[in-house]
Amino acid sequence: MKTQTAFTPTTEPVLSLTNYEVKDEDLPEFRDMKFENINQLDLDHPGANDAEYRRRRDYIASLAKKFRETGIITDVEYTPEEQKVWRYVAEELEEIQAKHASKFYLQAKKDLGISNERIPQLTEMNKRLKQLSNFRLAPIEGLVETRAFLSWLSWRTMLSTQYIRHTSRPEYTPEPDIVHESIGHIPMFTNRNFADFSQLIGHGARIASEEQLEELGRLYWFTVEFGLVEEDGDIKAYGAGLLSSFGELENAFTESVEHRPFDLAQVINTPYDYSDMQPILYVIPSYSYLKETTRKYIESFGKK
Ligand SMILES: [Fe+2]
């Protein structure tokens, strides 16, 4: 995750590592989130020189800003061109996912009602998430810095973009977009163990030293983004960076990638390069194992 801007929640409910319930009234005020220049595109972004794309991004960003004022998510009326990008990517991914994605994930996508036909709205996914694991999504206009992004997970909330990648390169995005969020991340939040694990990372981020935050960033990277899981004797993908990229997902199951059993001490000390294909991936034995191991690790934060 890249650094863009800082945010510290102003309310501080008591941290708990065992009570995973977060009620709507326990949430900090979204209006307290202050972001600047969060919607700027890098010069090498495929849409950087497309004035129409930039106008569209500004409009969708304005909806996220409005959400922070009102607490109400506005559905985006996606254009036929945006829907076309979605259909292309969703169909291509579905084919590779059938071979390599975690069974839980494949079922969860159906449970959430995500289809190849149209871009899902955060509001409809929120309704299902609330029933399944009491997780929620909040719109955001771009990347936020690591501690801020992870901290929201402690309130069982994922900040999620709503725009879609540029039409000139549907297979590629240098930043999260609605494809990465809804095809990559969101289905896994329907898994209670995974949702609890995400919340634990959020708790950790709020109390971590700078060094611990770096460790948490690696844990997040090798699980939430690039995690593999053992399922019925097979190895499958559950990480969003794998599940939302044709190239990464295929590559993850070639000879060039080493699969290692998940070892927390090793994972938090393994640096990664986000601009290249991953040479090493870690395999968890189960989502409950990941949750329990992470809980013990986060509990150690206060004791150091
Ligand atoms: Fe991601």
PDB file of C-alpha atoms and ligand atoms in Angstrom:
ATOM      1  CA  MET A   1       0.000   0.000   0.000  1.00  0.00           C
ATOM      2  CA  LYS A   2       1.286   3.442  -0.882  1.00  0.00           C
ATOM      3  CA  THR A   3       1.260   6.378   1.478  1.00  0.00           C
ATOM      4  CA  GLN A   4      -0.914   9.303   0.543  1.00  0.00           C
ATOM      5  CA  THR A   5      -2.387  11.055   3.511  1.00  0.00           C
ATOM      6  CA  ALA A   6      -2.813  10.688   7.244  1.00  0.00           C
ATOM      7  CA  PHE A   7      -5.910  10.054   9.260  1.00  0.00           C
ATOM      8  CA  THR A   8      -6.394   9.368  12.946  1.00  0.00           C
ATOM      9  CA  PRO A   9      -9.873   8.410  14.140  1.00  0.00           C
ATOM     10  CA  THR A  10     -11.012  10.843  16.782  1.00  0.00           C
ATOM     11  CA  THR A  11     -13.070   8.415  18.845  1.00  0.00           C
ATOM     12  CA  GLU A  12     -11.360   5.614  20.735  1.00  0.00           C
ATOM     13  CA  PRO A  13     -13.676   2.829  21.822  1.00  0.00           C
ATOM     14  CA  VAL A  14     -12.087   0.219  24.071  1.00  0.00           C
ATOM     15  CA  LEU A  15     -10.017  -2.233  22.064  1.00  0.00           C
ATOM     16  CA  SER A  16     -11.074  -5.805  22.420  1.00  0.00           C
ATOM     17  CA  LEU A  17      -9.410  -8.848  20.934  1.00  0.00           C
ATOM     18  CA  THR A  18     -12.255 -11.239  21.596  1.00  0.00           C
ATOM     19  CA  ASN A  19     -15.491  -9.316  21.108  1.00  0.00           C
ATOM     20  CA  TYR A  20     -15.960  -8.968  17.378  1.00  0.00           C
ATOM     21  CA  GLU A  21     -19.305  -7.196  17.416  1.00  0.00           C
ATOM     22  CA  VAL A  22     -19.307  -3.607  16.198  1.00  0.00           C
ATOM     23  CA  LYS A  23     -22.641  -1.833  16.226  1.00  0.00           C
ATOM     24  CA  ASP A  24     -23.392   1.045  13.885  1.00  0.00           C
ATOM     25  CA  GLU A  25     -23.474   3.408  16.866  1.00  0.00           C
ATOM     26  CA  ASP A  26     -19.929   2.328  17.862  1.00  0.00           C
ATOM     27  CA  LEU A  27     -18.457   3.598  14.591  1.00  0.00           C
ATOM     28  CA  PRO A  28     -16.376   6.771  14.563  1.00  0.00           C
ATOM     29  CA  GLU A  29     -17.825   9.650  12.569  1.00  0.00           C
ATOM     30  CA  PHE A  30     -16.972   9.254   8.913  1.00  0.00           C
ATOM     31  CA  ARG A  31     -17.021  13.042   8.650  1.00  0.00           C
ATOM     32  CA  ASP A  32     -13.871  13.112  10.819  1.00  0.00           C
ATOM     33  CA  MET A  33     -11.910  11.488   8.026  1.00  0.00           C
ATOM     34  CA  LYS A  34      -9.855  14.219   6.389  1.00  0.00           C
ATOM     35  CA  PHE A  35      -8.269  13.406   3.055  1.00  0.00           C
ATOM     36  CA  GLU A  36      -6.436  15.662   0.661  1.00  0.00           C
ATOM     37  CA  ASN A  37      -5.491  14.949  -2.926  1.00  0.00           C
ATOM     38  CA  ILE A  38      -6.652  11.394  -2.567  1.00  0.00           C
ATOM     39  CA  ASN A  39      -8.124  11.337  -6.071  1.00  0.00           C
ATOM     40  CA  GLN A  40      -4.998  12.407  -7.953  1.00  0.00           C
ATOM     41  CA  LEU A  41      -3.793  10.152 -10.750  1.00  0.00           C
ATOM     42  CA  ASP A  42      -0.093   9.463 -11.222  1.00  0.00           C
ATOM     43  CA  LEU A  43       1.295  10.574 -14.570  1.00  0.00           C
ATOM     44  CA  ASP A  44       1.808   6.974 -15.706  1.00  0.00           C
ATOM     45  CA  HIS A  45      -1.817   6.038 -14.901  1.00  0.00           C
ATOM     46  CA  PRO A  46      -3.575   4.752 -18.066  1.00  0.00           C
ATOM     47  CA  GLY A  47      -6.258   7.425 -17.606  1.00  0.00           C
ATOM     48  CA  ALA A  48      -3.927  10.308 -16.744  1.00  0.00           C
ATOM     49  CA  ASN A  49      -4.387  12.090 -20.087  1.00  0.00           C
ATOM     50  CA  ASP A  50      -8.043  11.289 -20.584  1.00  0.00           C
ATOM     51  CA  ALA A  51     -10.014  14.378 -19.550  1.00  0.00           C
ATOM     52  CA  GLU A  52     -13.332  12.519 -19.642  1.00  0.00           C
ATOM     53  CA  TYR A  53     -11.997   9.764 -17.355  1.00  0.00           C
ATOM     54  CA  ARG A  54     -10.644  12.329 -14.928  1.00  0.00           C
ATOM     55  CA  ARG A  55     -13.986  14.148 -14.831  1.00  0.00           C
ATOM     56  CA  ARG A  56     -15.685  10.843 -14.094  1.00  0.00           C
ATOM     57  CA  ARG A  57     -13.222  10.085 -11.312  1.00  0.00           C
ATOM     58  CA  ASP A  58     -13.838  13.521  -9.808  1.00  0.00           C
ATOM     59  CA  TYR A  59     -17.590  12.927  -9.889  1.00  0.00           C
ATOM     60  CA  ILE A  60     -17.321   9.499  -8.195  1.00  0.00           C
ATOM     61  CA  ALA A  61     -14.916  11.036  -5.651  1.00  0.00           C
ATOM     62  CA  SER A  62     -17.552  13.663  -4.877  1.00  0.00           C
ATOM     63  CA  LEU A  63     -19.973  10.858  -3.952  1.00  0.00           C
ATOM     64  CA  ALA A  64     -17.465   9.462  -1.426  1.00  0.00           C
ATOM     65  CA  LYS A  65     -17.059  12.958   0.063  1.00  0.00           C
ATOM     66  CA  LYS A  66     -20.832  13.286   0.269  1.00  0.00           C
ATOM     67  CA  PHE A  67     -20.986   9.960   2.115  1.00  0.00           C
ATOM     68  CA  ARG A  68     -18.660  11.304   4.800  1.00  0.00           C
ATOM     69  CA  GLU A  69     -20.999  14.238   5.349  1.00  0.00           C
ATOM     70  CA  THR A  70     -24.278  12.330   5.310  1.00  0.00           C
ATOM     71  CA  GLY A  71     -23.368   8.724   6.199  1.00  0.00           C
ATOM     72  CA  ILE A  72     -25.468   7.636   3.212  1.00  0.00           C
ATOM     73  CA  ILE A  73     -23.883   5.800   0.307  1.00  0.00           C
ATOM     74  CA  THR A  74     -24.939   6.980  -3.151  1.00  0.00           C
ATOM     75  CA  ASP A  75     -25.122   4.252  -5.797  1.00  0.00           C
ATOM     76  CA  VAL A  76     -23.038   5.024  -8.871  1.00  0.00           C
ATOM     77  CA  GLU A  77     -24.866   4.946 -12.175  1.00  0.00           C
ATOM     78  CA  TYR A  78     -22.189   3.231 -14.179  1.00  0.00           C
ATOM     79  CA  THR A  79     -21.936   4.032 -17.894  1.00  0.00           C
ATOM     80  CA  PRO A  80     -22.260   1.343 -20.617  1.00  0.00           C
ATOM     81  CA  GLU A  81     -18.520   1.677 -21.221  1.00  0.00           C
ATOM     82  CA  GLU A  82     -17.729   1.058 -17.548  1.00  0.00           C
ATOM     83  CA  GLN A  83     -20.056  -1.946 -17.527  1.00  0.00           C
ATOM     84  CA  LYS A  84     -18.236  -3.276 -20.586  1.00  0.00           C
ATOM     85  CA  VAL A  85     -14.887  -3.108 -18.787  1.00  0.00           C
ATOM     86  CA  TRP A  86     -16.440  -4.947 -15.827  1.00  0.00           C
ATOM     87  CA  ARG A  87     -17.949  -7.693 -18.005  1.00  0.00           C
ATOM     88  CA  TYR A  88     -14.676  -8.306 -19.788  1.00  0.00           C
ATOM     89  CA  VAL A  89     -12.576  -8.515 -16.614  1.00  0.00           C
ATOM     90  CA  ALA A  90     -15.176 -10.443 -14.604  1.00  0.00           C
ATOM     91  CA  GLU A  91     -15.566 -13.089 -17.324  1.00  0.00           C
ATOM     92  CA  GLU A  92     -11.834 -13.525 -17.837  1.00  0.00           C
ATOM     93  CA  LEU A  93     -11.246 -13.804 -14.106  1.00  0.00           C
ATOM     94  CA  GLU A  94     -14.063 -16.272 -13.623  1.00  0.00           C
ATOM     95  CA  GLU A  95     -12.420 -18.738 -15.946  1.00  0.00           C
ATOM     96  CA  ILE A  96      -9.088 -18.718 -14.106  1.00  0.00           C
ATOM     97  CA  GLN A  97     -10.763 -18.558 -10.694  1.00  0.00           C
ATOM     98  CA  ALA A  98     -12.665 -21.783 -11.439  1.00  0.00           C
ATOM     99  CA  LYS A  99      -9.270 -23.523 -11.441  1.00  0.00           C
ATOM    100  CA  HIS A 100      -7.467 -21.718  -8.679  1.00  0.00           C
ATOM    101  CA  ALA A 101      -9.790 -19.862  -6.290  1.00  0.00           C
ATOM    102  CA  SER A 102     -10.700 -21.065  -2.799  1.00  0.00           C
ATOM    103  CA  LYS A 103     -14.043 -22.887  -2.745  1.00  0.00           C
ATOM    104  CA  PHE A 104     -15.198 -20.657   0.066  1.00  0.00           C
ATOM    105  CA  TYR A 105     -14.484 -17.610  -2.075  1.00  0.00           C
ATOM    106  CA  LEU A 106     -16.346 -18.976  -5.105  1.00  0.00           C
ATOM    107  CA  GLN A 107     -19.435 -19.654  -3.011  1.00  0.00           C
ATOM    108  CA  ALA A 108     -19.154 -16.269  -1.284  1.00  0.00           C
ATOM    109  CA  LYS A 109     -19.170 -14.458  -4.612  1.00  0.00           C
ATOM    110  CA  LYS A 110     -22.521 -16.098  -5.336  1.00  0.00           C
ATOM    111  CA  ASP A 111     -23.822 -15.386  -1.826  1.00  0.00           C
ATOM    112  CA  LEU A 112     -23.022 -11.714  -2.325  1.00  0.00           C
ATOM    113  CA  GLY A 113     -24.844 -11.647  -5.635  1.00  0.00           C
ATOM    114  CA  ILE A 114     -21.777 -10.562  -7.619  1.00  0.00           C
ATOM    115  CA  SER A 115     -22.352 -11.317 -11.281  1.00  0.00           C
ATOM    116  CA  ASN A 116     -20.368 -10.849 -14.471  1.00  0.00           C
ATOM    117  CA  GLU A 117     -23.261  -8.868 -15.930  1.00  0.00           C
ATOM    118  CA  ARG A 118     -23.002  -5.616 -14.005  1.00  0.00           C
ATOM    119  CA  ILE A 119     -20.905  -3.733 -11.488  1.00  0.00           C
ATOM    120  CA  PRO A 120     -22.192  -4.390  -7.963  1.00  0.00           C
ATOM    121  CA  GLN A 121     -23.138  -1.445  -5.731  1.00  0.00           C
ATOM    122  CA  LEU A 122     -21.584  -1.083  -2.270  1.00  0.00           C
ATOM    123  CA  THR A 123     -25.100  -0.695  -0.824  1.00  0.00           C
ATOM    124  CA  GLU A 124     -26.273  -4.118  -2.013  1.00  0.00           C
ATOM    125  CA  MET A 125     -23.079  -5.866  -0.869  1.00  0.00           C
ATOM    126  CA  ASN A 126     -23.399  -4.101   2.490  1.00  0.00           C
ATOM    127  CA  LYS A 127     -26.844  -5.576   3.050  1.00  0.00           C
ATOM    128  CA  ARG A 128     -25.560  -9.121   2.566  1.00  0.00           C
ATOM    129  CA  LEU A 129     -22.344  -8.555   4.520  1.00  0.00           C
ATOM    130  CA  LYS A 130     -24.300  -7.280   7.486  1.00  0.00           C
ATOM    131  CA  GLN A 131     -26.331 -10.495   7.581  1.00  0.00           C
ATOM    132  CA  LEU A 132     -23.404 -12.827   6.993  1.00  0.00           C
ATOM    133  CA  SER A 133     -20.583 -11.424   9.127  1.00  0.00           C
ATOM    134  CA  ASN A 134     -21.523  -7.940  10.298  1.00  0.00           C
ATOM    135  CA  PHE A 135     -18.846  -6.385   8.111  1.00  0.00           C
ATOM    136  CA  ARG A 136     -19.390  -3.139   6.171  1.00  0.00           C
ATOM    137  CA  LEU A 137     -18.029  -1.102   3.296  1.00  0.00           C
ATOM    138  CA  ALA A 138     -17.519   2.650   3.216  1.00  0.00           C
ATOM    139  CA  PRO A 139     -16.793   4.498  -0.026  1.00  0.00           C
ATOM    140  CA  ILE A 140     -13.439   6.200  -0.437  1.00  0.00           C
ATOM    141  CA  GLU A 141     -12.011   8.030  -3.440  1.00  0.00           C
ATOM    142  CA  GLY A 142      -8.551   6.433  -3.545  1.00  0.00           C
ATOM    143  CA  LEU A 143      -5.652   4.959  -1.623  1.00  0.00           C
ATOM    144  CA  VAL A 144      -5.195   6.050   1.970  1.00  0.00           C
ATOM    145  CA  GLU A 145      -2.117   5.521   4.115  1.00  0.00           C
ATOM    146  CA  THR A 146      -1.614   2.117   5.734  1.00  0.00           C
ATOM    147  CA  ARG A 147      -2.463   2.888   9.366  1.00  0.00           C
ATOM    148  CA  ALA A 148      -5.640   4.745   8.438  1.00  0.00           C
ATOM    149  CA  PHE A 149      -6.845   2.073   6.051  1.00  0.00           C
ATOM    150  CA  LEU A 150      -6.104  -0.818   8.414  1.00  0.00           C
ATOM    151  CA  SER A 151      -7.500   0.998  11.476  1.00  0.00           C
ATOM    152  CA  TRP A 152     -10.981   1.037   9.947  1.00  0.00           C
ATOM    153  CA  LEU A 153     -10.899  -2.746   9.852  1.00  0.00           C
ATOM    154  CA  SER A 154     -11.013  -2.665  13.663  1.00  0.00           C
ATOM    155  CA  TRP A 155     -14.567  -1.341  13.229  1.00  0.00           C
ATOM    156  CA  ARG A 156     -15.294  -4.157  10.781  1.00  0.00           C
ATOM    157  CA  THR A 157     -15.284  -1.582   8.001  1.00  0.00           C
ATOM    158  CA  MET A 158     -13.410  -1.692   4.726  1.00  0.00           C
ATOM    159  CA  LEU A 159     -12.840   1.530   2.831  1.00  0.00           C
ATOM    160  CA  SER A 160     -13.709   0.728  -0.756  1.00  0.00           C
ATOM    161  CA  THR A 161     -13.273   2.588  -4.042  1.00  0.00           C
ATOM    162  CA  GLN A 162     -16.191   2.758  -6.498  1.00  0.00           C
ATOM    163  CA  TYR A 163     -14.565   3.857  -9.766  1.00  0.00           C
ATOM    164  CA  ILE A 164     -13.408   1.397 -12.397  1.00  0.00           C
ATOM    165  CA  ARG A 165     -10.051   1.153 -14.194  1.00  0.00           C
ATOM    166  CA  HIS A 166      -9.415   2.870 -17.535  1.00  0.00           C
ATOM    167  CA  THR A 167     -10.948   1.240 -20.583  1.00  0.00           C
ATOM    168  CA  SER A 168      -7.653   1.214 -22.530  1.00  0.00           C
ATOM    169  CA  ARG A 169      -6.166  -1.445 -20.224  1.00  0.00           C
ATOM    170  CA  PRO A 170      -8.916  -3.538 -18.676  1.00  0.00           C
ATOM    171  CA  GLU A 171      -6.450  -6.172 -17.486  1.00  0.00           C
ATOM    172  CA  TYR A 172      -4.421  -3.670 -15.473  1.00  0.00           C
ATOM    173  CA  THR A 173      -4.829  -1.136 -12.697  1.00  0.00           C
ATOM    174  CA  PRO A 174      -2.064   0.550 -10.710  1.00  0.00           C
ATOM    175  CA  GLU A 175      -4.456   1.186  -7.792  1.00  0.00           C
ATOM    176  CA  PRO A 176      -7.480  -0.436  -6.187  1.00  0.00           C
ATOM    177  CA  ASP A 177     -10.726  -0.082  -8.156  1.00  0.00           C
ATOM    178  CA  ILE A 178     -14.218  -1.607  -7.917  1.00  0.00           C
ATOM    179  CA  VAL A 179     -12.955  -4.762  -9.671  1.00  0.00           C
ATOM    180  CA  HIS A 180     -10.168  -5.256  -7.144  1.00  0.00           C
ATOM    181  CA  GLU A 181     -12.476  -4.461  -4.215  1.00  0.00           C
ATOM    182  CA  SER A 182     -15.558  -6.428  -5.152  1.00  0.00           C
ATOM    183  CA  ILE A 183     -14.022  -9.367  -7.001  1.00  0.00           C
ATOM    184  CA  GLY A 184     -10.839  -9.451  -4.916  1.00  0.00           C
ATOM    185  CA  HIS A 185     -11.611  -8.396  -1.363  1.00  0.00           C
ATOM    186  CA  ILE A 186     -15.277  -8.227  -0.527  1.00  0.00           C
ATOM    187  CA  PRO A 187     -16.399 -11.886  -0.859  1.00  0.00           C
ATOM    188  CA  MET A 188     -13.885 -13.031   1.764  1.00  0.00           C
ATOM    189  CA  PHE A 189     -15.438 -10.736   4.386  1.00  0.00           C
ATOM    190  CA  THR A 190     -18.438 -13.074   4.425  1.00  0.00           C
ATOM    191  CA  ASN A 191     -16.198 -15.633   6.155  1.00  0.00           C
ATOM    192  CA  ARG A 192     -16.511 -15.009   9.893  1.00  0.00           C
ATOM    193  CA  ASN A 193     -12.986 -16.184  10.669  1.00  0.00           C
ATOM    194  CA  PHE A 194     -11.535 -14.056   7.901  1.00  0.00           C
ATOM    195  CA  ALA A 195     -13.649 -11.069   8.967  1.00  0.00           C
ATOM    196  CA  ASP A 196     -12.460 -11.484  12.579  1.00  0.00           C
ATOM    197  CA  PHE A 197      -8.875 -11.827  11.392  1.00  0.00           C
ATOM    198  CA  SER A 198      -9.237  -8.590   9.400  1.00  0.00           C
ATOM    199  CA  GLN A 199     -10.616  -6.874  12.470  1.00  0.00           C
ATOM    200  CA  LEU A 200      -7.636  -8.094  14.521  1.00  0.00           C
ATOM    201  CA  ILE A 201      -5.263  -6.563  11.985  1.00  0.00           C
ATOM    202  CA  GLY A 202      -7.244  -3.343  12.419  1.00  0.00           C
ATOM    203  CA  HIS A 203      -6.848  -3.467  16.198  1.00  0.00           C
ATOM    204  CA  GLY A 204      -3.146  -4.076  15.714  1.00  0.00           C
ATOM    205  CA  ALA A 205      -2.766  -1.115  13.374  1.00  0.00           C
ATOM    206  CA  ARG A 206      -4.256   1.229  15.942  1.00  0.00           C
ATOM    207  CA  ILE A 207      -1.730   0.344  18.652  1.00  0.00           C
ATOM    208  CA  ALA A 208       1.290  -0.657  16.552  1.00  0.00           C
ATOM    209  CA  SER A 209       4.664   1.065  16.688  1.00  0.00           C
ATOM    210  CA  GLU A 210       6.053   2.072  13.276  1.00  0.00           C
ATOM    211  CA  GLU A 211       8.039  -1.166  13.191  1.00  0.00           C
ATOM    212  CA  GLN A 212       5.013  -3.277  14.106  1.00  0.00           C
ATOM    213  CA  LEU A 213       2.953  -1.453  11.482  1.00  0.00           C
ATOM    214  CA  GLU A 214       5.484  -2.514   8.877  1.00  0.00           C
ATOM    215  CA  GLU A 215       5.142  -6.111  10.090  1.00  0.00           C
ATOM    216  CA  LEU A 216       1.350  -5.832   9.879  1.00  0.00           C
ATOM    217  CA  GLY A 217       1.682  -4.503   6.333  1.00  0.00           C
ATOM    218  CA  ARG A 218       3.597  -7.669   5.426  1.00  0.00           C
ATOM    219  CA  LEU A 219       1.077  -9.904   7.142  1.00  0.00           C
ATOM    220  CA  TYR A 220      -1.691  -8.131   5.216  1.00  0.00           C
ATOM    221  CA  TRP A 221       0.221  -8.473   1.963  1.00  0.00           C
ATOM    222  CA  PHE A 222       0.921 -12.202   2.248  1.00  0.00           C
ATOM    223  CA  THR A 223      -2.615 -13.039   3.396  1.00  0.00           C
ATOM    224  CA  VAL A 224      -5.329 -10.547   2.428  1.00  0.00           C
ATOM    225  CA  GLU A 225      -3.631  -9.675  -0.862  1.00  0.00           C
ATOM    226  CA  PHE A 226      -1.635 -12.766  -1.841  1.00  0.00           C
ATOM    227  CA  GLY A 227      -2.773 -15.557   0.466  1.00  0.00           C
ATOM    228  CA  LEU A 228      -3.132 -19.222  -0.432  1.00  0.00           C
ATOM    229  CA  VAL A 229      -5.112 -21.767   1.581  1.00  0.00           C
ATOM    230  CA  GLU A 230      -5.064 -25.542   1.824  1.00  0.00           C
ATOM    231  CA  GLU A 231      -8.435 -27.009   0.866  1.00  0.00           C
ATOM    232  CA  ASP A 232      -9.154 -30.730   0.609  1.00  0.00           C
ATOM    233  CA  GLY A 233      -5.519 -31.467  -0.147  1.00  0.00           C
ATOM    234  CA  ASP A 234      -5.310 -28.749  -2.837  1.00  0.00           C
ATOM    235  CA  ILE A 235      -3.801 -25.298  -2.669  1.00  0.00           C
ATOM    236  CA  LYS A 236      -6.165 -22.478  -3.606  1.00  0.00           C
ATOM    237  CA  ALA A 237      -6.069 -18.686  -3.698  1.00  0.00           C
ATOM    238  CA  TYR A 238      -7.986 -16.389  -1.348  1.00  0.00           C
ATOM    239  CA  GLY A 239      -5.876 -13.214  -1.615  1.00  0.00           C
ATOM    240  CA  ALA A 240      -7.449 -10.243  -3.421  1.00  0.00           C
ATOM    241  CA  GLY A 241      -4.307  -9.378  -5.382  1.00  0.00           C
ATOM    242  CA  LEU A 242      -4.387 -12.884  -6.846  1.00  0.00           C
ATOM    243  CA  LEU A 243      -8.134 -13.200  -7.346  1.00  0.00           C
ATOM    244  CA  SER A 244      -8.455  -9.881  -9.180  1.00  0.00           C
ATOM    245  CA  SER A 245      -5.502 -10.248 -11.568  1.00  0.00           C
ATOM    246  CA  PHE A 246      -5.314 -12.782 -14.433  1.00  0.00           C
ATOM    247  CA  GLY A 247      -1.529 -12.526 -14.547  1.00  0.00           C
ATOM    248  CA  GLU A 248      -0.916 -12.949 -10.813  1.00  0.00           C
ATOM    249  CA  LEU A 249      -3.432 -15.762 -10.416  1.00  0.00           C
ATOM    250  CA  GLU A 250      -2.007 -17.874 -13.243  1.00  0.00           C
ATOM    251  CA  ASN A 251       1.549 -17.120 -12.202  1.00  0.00           C
ATOM    252  CA  ALA A 252       0.884 -18.136  -8.593  1.00  0.00           C
ATOM    253  CA  PHE A 253       0.443 -21.732  -9.694  1.00  0.00           C
ATOM    254  CA  THR A 254       3.508 -22.032 -11.922  1.00  0.00           C
ATOM    255  CA  GLU A 255       6.928 -23.461 -11.125  1.00  0.00           C
ATOM    256  CA  SER A 256       8.328 -19.957 -10.723  1.00  0.00           C
ATOM    257  CA  VAL A 257       6.473 -19.397  -7.452  1.00  0.00           C
ATOM    258  CA  GLU A 258       7.457 -21.083  -4.221  1.00  0.00           C
ATOM    259  CA  HIS A 259       4.593 -22.090  -1.917  1.00  0.00           C
ATOM    260  CA  ARG A 260       5.615 -22.117   1.746  1.00  0.00           C
ATOM    261  CA  PRO A 261       3.600 -23.182   4.773  1.00  0.00           C
ATOM    262  CA  PHE A 262       2.363 -20.078   6.591  1.00  0.00           C
ATOM    263  CA  ASP A 263       4.728 -19.150   9.400  1.00  0.00           C
ATOM    264  CA  LEU A 264       3.790 -15.877  11.058  1.00  0.00           C
ATOM    265  CA  ALA A 265       7.299 -15.020  12.284  1.00  0.00           C
ATOM    266  CA  GLN A 266       8.658 -15.545   8.791  1.00  0.00           C
ATOM    267  CA  VAL A 267       5.829 -13.678   7.046  1.00  0.00           C
ATOM    268  CA  ILE A 268       6.141 -10.516   9.131  1.00  0.00           C
ATOM    269  CA  ASN A 269       9.863 -10.416   8.384  1.00  0.00           C
ATOM    270  CA  THR A 270       9.632 -11.039   4.638  1.00  0.00           C
ATOM    271  CA  PRO A 271       9.844  -7.876   2.515  1.00  0.00           C
ATOM    272  CA  TYR A 272       7.814  -7.673  -0.709  1.00  0.00           C
ATOM    273  CA  ASP A 273       7.906  -5.731  -3.931  1.00  0.00           C
ATOM    274  CA  TYR A 274       4.462  -4.581  -5.063  1.00  0.00           C
ATOM    275  CA  SER A 275       5.605  -3.700  -8.560  1.00  0.00           C
ATOM    276  CA  ASP A 276       6.602  -7.240  -9.517  1.00  0.00           C
ATOM    277  CA  MET A 277       5.086 -10.745  -9.580  1.00  0.00           C
ATOM    278  CA  GLN A 278       5.368 -12.454  -6.193  1.00  0.00           C
ATOM    279  CA  PRO A 279       8.131 -15.123  -6.023  1.00  0.00           C
ATOM    280  CA  ILE A 280       7.017 -16.597  -2.650  1.00  0.00           C
ATOM    281  CA  LEU A 281       3.478 -17.221  -1.413  1.00  0.00           C
ATOM    282  CA  TYR A 282       2.363 -18.567   1.968  1.00  0.00           C
ATOM    283  CA  VAL A 283      -0.270 -21.264   2.445  1.00  0.00           C
ATOM    284  CA  ILE A 284      -2.523 -21.155   5.522  1.00  0.00           C
ATOM    285  CA  PRO A 285      -3.997 -24.444   6.805  1.00  0.00           C
ATOM    286  CA  SER A 286      -7.363 -22.738   7.538  1.00  0.00           C
ATOM    287  CA  TYR A 287      -8.957 -19.338   8.123  1.00  0.00           C
ATOM    288  CA  SER A 288      -9.465 -20.129  11.810  1.00  0.00           C
ATOM    289  CA  TYR A 289      -5.737 -20.897  12.158  1.00  0.00           C
ATOM    290  CA  LEU A 290      -4.949 -17.523  10.588  1.00  0.00           C
ATOM    291  CA  LYS A 291      -7.313 -15.777  12.996  1.00  0.00           C
ATOM    292  CA  GLU A 292      -5.980 -17.463  16.130  1.00  0.00           C
ATOM    293  CA  THR A 293      -2.313 -17.013  15.218  1.00  0.00           C
ATOM    294  CA  THR A 294      -2.923 -13.348  14.473  1.00  0.00           C
ATOM    295  CA  ARG A 295      -4.832 -12.856  17.725  1.00  0.00           C
ATOM    296  CA  LYS A 296      -1.855 -14.101  19.757  1.00  0.00           C
ATOM    297  CA  TYR A 297       0.493 -11.915  17.750  1.00  0.00           C
ATOM    298  CA  ILE A 298      -1.601  -8.756  18.232  1.00  0.00           C
ATOM    299  CA  GLU A 299      -1.969  -9.534  21.955  1.00  0.00           C
ATOM    300  CA  SER A 300       1.822  -9.430  22.182  1.00  0.00           C
ATOM    301  CA  PHE A 301       1.844  -5.779  21.016  1.00  0.00           C
ATOM    302  CA  GLY A 302       0.876  -4.409  24.385  1.00  0.00           C
ATOM    303  CA  LYS A 303       3.485  -6.522  26.162  1.00  0.00           C
ATOM    304  CA  LYS A 304       6.574  -5.339  24.293  1.00  0.00           C
TER     305      LYS A 304
HETATM  306 FE    FE B   1      -6.182  -4.693  -2.012  1.00  0.00          FE
END
